[in-house]
PDB file of C-alpha atoms in Angstrom:
ATOM      1  CA  MET L   1      60.808  15.101  53.560  1.00  0.00           C
ATOM      2  CA  ASP L   2      58.374  17.785  52.420  1.00  0.00           C
ATOM      3  CA  GLN L   3      54.933  16.719  53.664  1.00  0.00           C
ATOM      4  CA  SER L   4      53.165  18.345  50.709  1.00  0.00           C
ATOM      5  CA  VAL L   5      55.185  16.188  48.315  1.00  0.00           C
ATOM      6  CA  LEU L   6      54.445  13.055  50.340  1.00  0.00           C
ATOM      7  CA  SER L   7      50.769  13.959  50.433  1.00  0.00           C
ATOM      8  CA  ARG L   8      50.679  14.494  46.652  1.00  0.00           C
ATOM      9  CA  VAL L   9      52.438  11.165  46.012  1.00  0.00           C
ATOM     10  CA  ALA L  10      49.933   9.350  48.240  1.00  0.00           C
ATOM     11  CA  GLN L  11      47.026  11.151  46.542  1.00  0.00           C
ATOM     12  CA  GLU L  12      48.221  10.171  43.040  1.00  0.00           C
ATOM     13  CA  LEU L  13      48.813   6.542  44.023  1.00  0.00           C
ATOM     14  CA  LEU L  14      45.391   6.270  45.642  1.00  0.00           C
ATOM     15  CA  GLU L  15      43.683   7.794  42.584  1.00  0.00           C
ATOM     16  CA  SER L  16      45.533   5.353  40.322  1.00  0.00           C
ATOM     17  CA  ALA L  17      44.385   2.467  42.510  1.00  0.00           C
ATOM     18  CA  ARG L  18      40.799   3.782  42.499  1.00  0.00           C
ATOM     19  CA  VAL L  19      40.685   3.804  38.693  1.00  0.00           C
ATOM     20  CA  LYS L  20      42.116   0.279  38.537  1.00  0.00           C
ATOM     21  CA  GLU L  21      39.532  -0.931  41.078  1.00  0.00           C
ATOM     22  CA  ALA L  22      36.759   0.643  39.003  1.00  0.00           C
ATOM     23  CA  THR L  23      38.227  -0.968  35.874  1.00  0.00           C
ATOM     24  CA  ALA L  24      38.295  -4.367  37.584  1.00  0.00           C
ATOM     25  CA  SER L  25      34.648  -4.079  38.593  1.00  0.00           C
ATOM     26  CA  THR L  26      33.326  -2.712  35.281  1.00  0.00           C
ATOM     27  CA  CYS L  27      35.586  -4.392  32.709  1.00  0.00           C
ATOM     28  CA  GLY L  28      36.228  -7.879  34.084  1.00  0.00           C
ATOM     29  CA  ASP L  29      33.900  -9.630  31.639  1.00  0.00           C
ATOM     30  CA  ALA L  30      35.310  -7.765  28.628  1.00  0.00           C
ATOM     31  CA  ILE L  31      38.889  -8.454  29.737  1.00  0.00           C
ATOM     32  CA  ALA L  32      38.148 -12.166  30.125  1.00  0.00           C
ATOM     33  CA  GLU L  33      36.477 -12.207  26.700  1.00  0.00           C
ATOM     34  CA  ALA L  34      39.535 -10.507  25.183  1.00  0.00           C
ATOM     35  CA  VAL L  35      41.918 -12.977  26.842  1.00  0.00           C
ATOM     36  CA  ILE L  36      39.917 -15.885  25.430  1.00  0.00           C
ATOM     37  CA  ALA L  37      39.815 -14.338  21.938  1.00  0.00           C
ATOM     38  CA  VAL L  38      43.581 -13.709  21.851  1.00  0.00           C
ATOM     39  CA  ALA L  39      44.434 -17.131  23.298  1.00  0.00           C
ATOM     40  CA  SER L  40      42.138 -18.845  20.801  1.00  0.00           C
ATOM     41  CA  ALA L  41      43.673 -16.975  17.874  1.00  0.00           C
ATOM     42  CA  LEU L  42      47.219 -17.785  18.977  1.00  0.00           C
ATOM     43  CA  LYS L  43      46.411 -21.471  19.623  1.00  0.00           C
ATOM     44  CA  SER L  44      44.942 -21.674  16.108  1.00  0.00           C
ATOM     45  CA  GLY L  45      48.095 -20.270  14.503  1.00  0.00           C
ATOM     46  CA  GLY L  46      46.847 -16.710  14.261  1.00  0.00           C
ATOM     47  CA  LYS L  47      48.598 -13.579  15.411  1.00  0.00           C
ATOM     48  CA  LEU L  48      47.956 -10.466  17.438  1.00  0.00           C
ATOM     49  CA  LEU L  49      48.361  -7.095  15.714  1.00  0.00           C
ATOM     50  CA  LEU L  50      48.560  -4.027  17.949  1.00  0.00           C
ATOM     51  CA  CYS L  51      48.098  -0.336  17.131  1.00  0.00           C
ATOM     52  CA  GLY L  52      47.821   2.984  18.908  1.00  0.00           C
ATOM     53  CA  ASN L  53      49.325   6.479  18.995  1.00  0.00           C
ATOM     54  CA  GLY L  54      51.780   8.187  21.343  1.00  0.00           C
ATOM     55  CA  GLY L  55      51.899   6.480  24.736  1.00  0.00           C
ATOM     56  CA  SER L  56      49.517   3.836  23.385  1.00  0.00           C
ATOM     57  CA  ALA L  57      52.029   3.107  20.600  1.00  0.00           C
ATOM     58  CA  ALA L  58      54.650   2.487  23.277  1.00  0.00           C
ATOM     59  CA  ASP L  59      52.193   0.180  25.071  1.00  0.00           C
ATOM     60  CA  CYS L  60      51.720  -1.741  21.802  1.00  0.00           C
ATOM     61  CA  GLN L  61      55.452  -2.268  21.486  1.00  0.00           C
ATOM     62  CA  HIS L  62      55.757  -3.376  25.111  1.00  0.00           C
ATOM     63  CA  LEU L  63      52.846  -5.819  24.820  1.00  0.00           C
ATOM     64  CA  ALA L  64      54.168  -7.304  21.570  1.00  0.00           C
ATOM     65  CA  ALA L  65      57.555  -7.831  23.227  1.00  0.00           C
ATOM     66  CA  GLU L  66      55.911  -9.643  26.150  1.00  0.00           C
ATOM     67  CA  PHE L  67      54.131 -12.007  23.746  1.00  0.00           C
ATOM     68  CA  VAL L  68      57.230 -12.726  21.640  1.00  0.00           C
ATOM     69  CA  ALA L  69      59.568 -13.112  24.644  1.00  0.00           C
ATOM     70  CA  TRP L  70      58.710 -14.856  27.891  1.00  0.00           C
ATOM     71  CA  ALA L  71      57.819 -12.925  31.010  1.00  0.00           C
ATOM     72  CA  SER L  72      60.095 -14.655  33.515  1.00  0.00           C
ATOM     73  CA  ASP L  73      62.546 -17.488  34.005  1.00  0.00           C
ATOM     74  CA  GLY L  74      59.723 -19.465  35.625  1.00  0.00           C
ATOM     75  CA  LEU L  75      57.640 -19.255  32.441  1.00  0.00           C
ATOM     76  CA  ARG L  76      59.536 -20.793  29.568  1.00  0.00           C
ATOM     77  CA  ARG L  77      57.409 -20.964  26.445  1.00  0.00           C
ATOM     78  CA  PRO L  78      57.826 -20.478  22.742  1.00  0.00           C
ATOM     79  CA  GLY L  79      57.343 -16.949  21.477  1.00  0.00           C
ATOM     80  CA  LEU L  80      53.803 -15.996  20.548  1.00  0.00           C
ATOM     81  CA  ARG L  81      52.974 -14.243  17.280  1.00  0.00           C
ATOM     82  CA  ALA L  82      52.452 -10.554  18.036  1.00  0.00           C
ATOM     83  CA  ILE L  83      53.340  -7.511  15.952  1.00  0.00           C
ATOM     84  CA  ALA L  84      53.186  -3.853  16.968  1.00  0.00           C
ATOM     85  CA  LEU L  85      52.087  -1.932  13.878  1.00  0.00           C
ATOM     86  CA  THR L  86      53.728   1.145  15.390  1.00  0.00           C
ATOM     87  CA  THR L  87      57.377   0.262  14.831  1.00  0.00           C
ATOM     88  CA  ASP L  88      58.338   0.256  11.157  1.00  0.00           C
ATOM     89  CA  THR L  89      59.238   3.855  10.395  1.00  0.00           C
ATOM     90  CA  SER L  90      59.517   3.182   6.671  1.00  0.00           C
ATOM     91  CA  ILE L  91      55.957   1.861   6.494  1.00  0.00           C
ATOM     92  CA  LEU L  92      54.605   4.568   8.794  1.00  0.00           C
ATOM     93  CA  THR L  93      56.209   7.411   6.870  1.00  0.00           C
ATOM     94  CA  ALA L  94      55.497   5.996   3.397  1.00  0.00           C
ATOM     95  CA  VAL L  95      51.815   5.395   4.120  1.00  0.00           C
ATOM     96  CA  GLY L  96      51.520   8.637   6.091  1.00  0.00           C
ATOM     97  CA  ASN L  97      53.121  10.658   3.311  1.00  0.00           C
ATOM     98  CA  ASP L  98      51.337   9.002   0.389  1.00  0.00           C
ATOM     99  CA  PHE L  99      47.890   8.286   1.866  1.00  0.00           C
ATOM    100  CA  GLY L 100      47.652  10.203   5.156  1.00  0.00           C
ATOM    101  CA  PHE L 101      48.374   9.522   8.812  1.00  0.00           C
ATOM    102  CA  GLU L 102      44.915   8.037   9.325  1.00  0.00           C
ATOM    103  CA  ARG L 103      45.850   5.124   7.003  1.00  0.00           C
ATOM    104  CA  ILE L 104      49.074   3.972   8.738  1.00  0.00           C
ATOM    105  CA  PHE L 105      47.465   1.048  10.552  1.00  0.00           C
ATOM    106  CA  ASP L 106      44.733  -0.156   8.200  1.00  0.00           C
ATOM    107  CA  ALA L 107      47.289  -0.405   5.385  1.00  0.00           C
ATOM    108  CA  GLN L 108      49.273  -2.845   7.512  1.00  0.00           C
ATOM    109  CA  VAL L 109      46.181  -4.778   8.614  1.00  0.00           C
ATOM    110  CA  ASN L 110      45.222  -5.162   4.959  1.00  0.00           C
ATOM    111  CA  ALA L 111      48.737  -6.304   4.050  1.00  0.00           C
ATOM    112  CA  ILE L 112      49.394  -8.852   6.830  1.00  0.00           C
ATOM    113  CA  GLY L 113      46.125  -9.474   8.679  1.00  0.00           C
ATOM    114  CA  GLU L 114      44.486 -12.831   8.072  1.00  0.00           C
ATOM    115  CA  PRO L 115      41.180 -14.410   9.042  1.00  0.00           C
ATOM    116  CA  GLY L 116      41.443 -15.611  12.631  1.00  0.00           C
ATOM    117  CA  ASP L 117      43.962 -12.949  13.684  1.00  0.00           C
ATOM    118  CA  VAL L 118      43.122 -10.387  16.369  1.00  0.00           C
ATOM    119  CA  LEU L 119      43.666  -6.639  16.282  1.00  0.00           C
ATOM    120  CA  LEU L 120      44.184  -4.835  19.577  1.00  0.00           C
ATOM    121  CA  GLY L 121      43.648  -1.101  19.150  1.00  0.00           C
ATOM    122  CA  ILE L 122      44.563   1.195  22.022  1.00  0.00           C
ATOM    123  CA  SER L 123      43.058   4.687  22.243  1.00  0.00           C
ATOM    124  CA  THR L 124      42.671   6.679  25.451  1.00  0.00           C
ATOM    125  CA  SER L 125      39.958   8.814  23.821  1.00  0.00           C
ATOM    126  CA  GLY L 126      38.359   6.030  21.803  1.00  0.00           C
ATOM    127  CA  ASN L 127      38.411   8.368  18.821  1.00  0.00           C
ATOM    128  CA  ALA L 128      41.752   7.747  17.086  1.00  0.00           C
ATOM    129  CA  ARG L 129      40.794   7.745  13.396  1.00  0.00           C
ATOM    130  CA  ASN L 130      43.724   5.544  12.335  1.00  0.00           C
ATOM    131  CA  VAL L 131      42.817   2.931  14.970  1.00  0.00           C
ATOM    132  CA  ALA L 132      39.163   3.073  13.863  1.00  0.00           C
ATOM    133  CA  LEU L 133      40.149   2.420  10.235  1.00  0.00           C
ATOM    134  CA  ALA L 134      42.333  -0.479  11.390  1.00  0.00           C
ATOM    135  CA  ALA L 135      39.351  -1.993  13.251  1.00  0.00           C
ATOM    136  CA  GLN L 136      37.207  -1.695  10.141  1.00  0.00           C
ATOM    137  CA  ALA L 137      39.942  -3.314   8.027  1.00  0.00           C
ATOM    138  CA  ALA L 138      40.257  -6.119  10.586  1.00  0.00           C
ATOM    139  CA  HIS L 139      36.568  -6.943  10.252  1.00  0.00           C
ATOM    140  CA  GLN L 140      36.807  -6.897   6.466  1.00  0.00           C
ATOM    141  CA  ARG L 141      39.625  -9.450   6.726  1.00  0.00           C
ATOM    142  CA  GLY L 142      37.751 -11.817   9.078  1.00  0.00           C
ATOM    143  CA  MET L 143      39.626 -10.732  12.195  1.00  0.00           C
ATOM    144  CA  LYS L 144      38.358  -9.855  15.658  1.00  0.00           C
ATOM    145  CA  ALA L 145      38.997  -6.357  16.951  1.00  0.00           C
ATOM    146  CA  ILE L 146      39.536  -5.504  20.602  1.00  0.00           C
ATOM    147  CA  GLY L 147      39.678  -1.949  21.911  1.00  0.00           C
ATOM    148  CA  LEU L 148      41.516  -0.756  25.014  1.00  0.00           C
ATOM    149  CA  LEU L 149      39.706   2.531  25.426  1.00  0.00           C
ATOM    150  CA  GLY L 150      38.896   5.358  27.803  1.00  0.00           C
ATOM    151  CA  ARG L 151      36.647   8.421  28.061  1.00  0.00           C
ATOM    152  CA  GLY L 152      33.466   6.437  27.507  1.00  0.00           C
ATOM    153  CA  GLY L 153      34.884   4.486  24.570  1.00  0.00           C
ATOM    154  CA  GLY L 154      34.391   7.115  21.877  1.00  0.00           C
ATOM    155  CA  ALA L 155      33.590   6.013  18.338  1.00  0.00           C
ATOM    156  CA  LEU L 156      35.735   2.896  18.682  1.00  0.00           C
ATOM    157  CA  LYS L 157      33.411   1.246  21.202  1.00  0.00           C
ATOM    158  CA  ASN L 158      31.016   0.625  18.302  1.00  0.00           C
ATOM    159  CA  LEU L 159      33.720  -0.524  15.878  1.00  0.00           C
ATOM    160  CA  VAL L 160      35.312  -3.288  17.948  1.00  0.00           C
ATOM    161  CA  ASP L 161      34.043  -6.712  18.932  1.00  0.00           C
ATOM    162  CA  ILE L 162      35.262  -6.336  22.500  1.00  0.00           C
ATOM    163  CA  ALA L 163      35.513  -2.911  24.155  1.00  0.00           C
ATOM    164  CA  ILE L 164      37.480  -2.580  27.377  1.00  0.00           C
ATOM    165  CA  ILE L 165      36.609   0.944  28.499  1.00  0.00           C
ATOM    166  CA  VAL L 166      38.542   2.291  31.469  1.00  0.00           C
ATOM    167  CA  PRO L 167      36.060   4.364  33.510  1.00  0.00           C
ATOM    168  CA  SER L 168      38.051   7.601  33.533  1.00  0.00           C
ATOM    169  CA  ASP L 169      38.517  10.789  31.530  1.00  0.00           C
ATOM    170  CA  ASP L 170      42.100  11.292  32.748  1.00  0.00           C
ATOM    171  CA  VAL L 171      44.582  10.196  30.048  1.00  0.00           C
ATOM    172  CA  MET L 172      47.252   9.370  32.631  1.00  0.00           C
ATOM    173  CA  ARG L 173      44.898   7.111  34.594  1.00  0.00           C
ATOM    174  CA  ILE L 174      43.562   5.466  31.444  1.00  0.00           C
ATOM    175  CA  GLN L 175      47.101   4.645  30.306  1.00  0.00           C
ATOM    176  CA  GLU L 176      47.966   3.236  33.728  1.00  0.00           C
ATOM    177  CA  ALA L 177      44.929   0.966  33.599  1.00  0.00           C
ATOM    178  CA  HIS L 178      45.699  -0.149  30.048  1.00  0.00           C
TER     179      HIS L 178
END
C-alpha cells in the first residue's frame, strides 16, 4: 500500500477525532440541555422539526428517520414524532418560487409547529438565512429552537435557545461532529 495514502488516511481520522474531542469538552452542557429539551417535548406529545441545507438537509432526514424508526433490534419503542422540513419537494419549490428560498422552512414551522415543539436547525456556518427565519418563527409559535452550528455559531447562535457550536471552521469536520 502507498505509504502517503496511509499517512493521509491516518491524518484525516486523527483530525476528525480531535474535533470530536474538542466538541465533547466544549459542548457537553449544551448537548445535554438539547437532549433534555427534545425528550421533554416528545414526552409531552410534541414533535421535533428539523431543517438545514445541503449536507445538513441530509442529516435532518437521517435524524428524523432515527426518531421515527428504532435504532436496533435491542431497542424496541414506538416511533417518535420527528419531521425533516427538507423533504417535501412540492412545499420547498412552491414556497421557494412564490416567496423565496429563505422562506422554505419558516413557512412550514408556521404551518405545523405548535407550542411545546422543538426546532433543530443545522447550519455549518451558523448563517443560513432560511434556518434563522425558522428559528424566529419557532419562537413566535412558543417552540424551543436548538442550533447545531459551526464556525463560531454565526448569527444563529443568538437566535436559538440552545447553541451547540462545533469548535471548527472546516465544513467537513463540522458535519462529522454534527
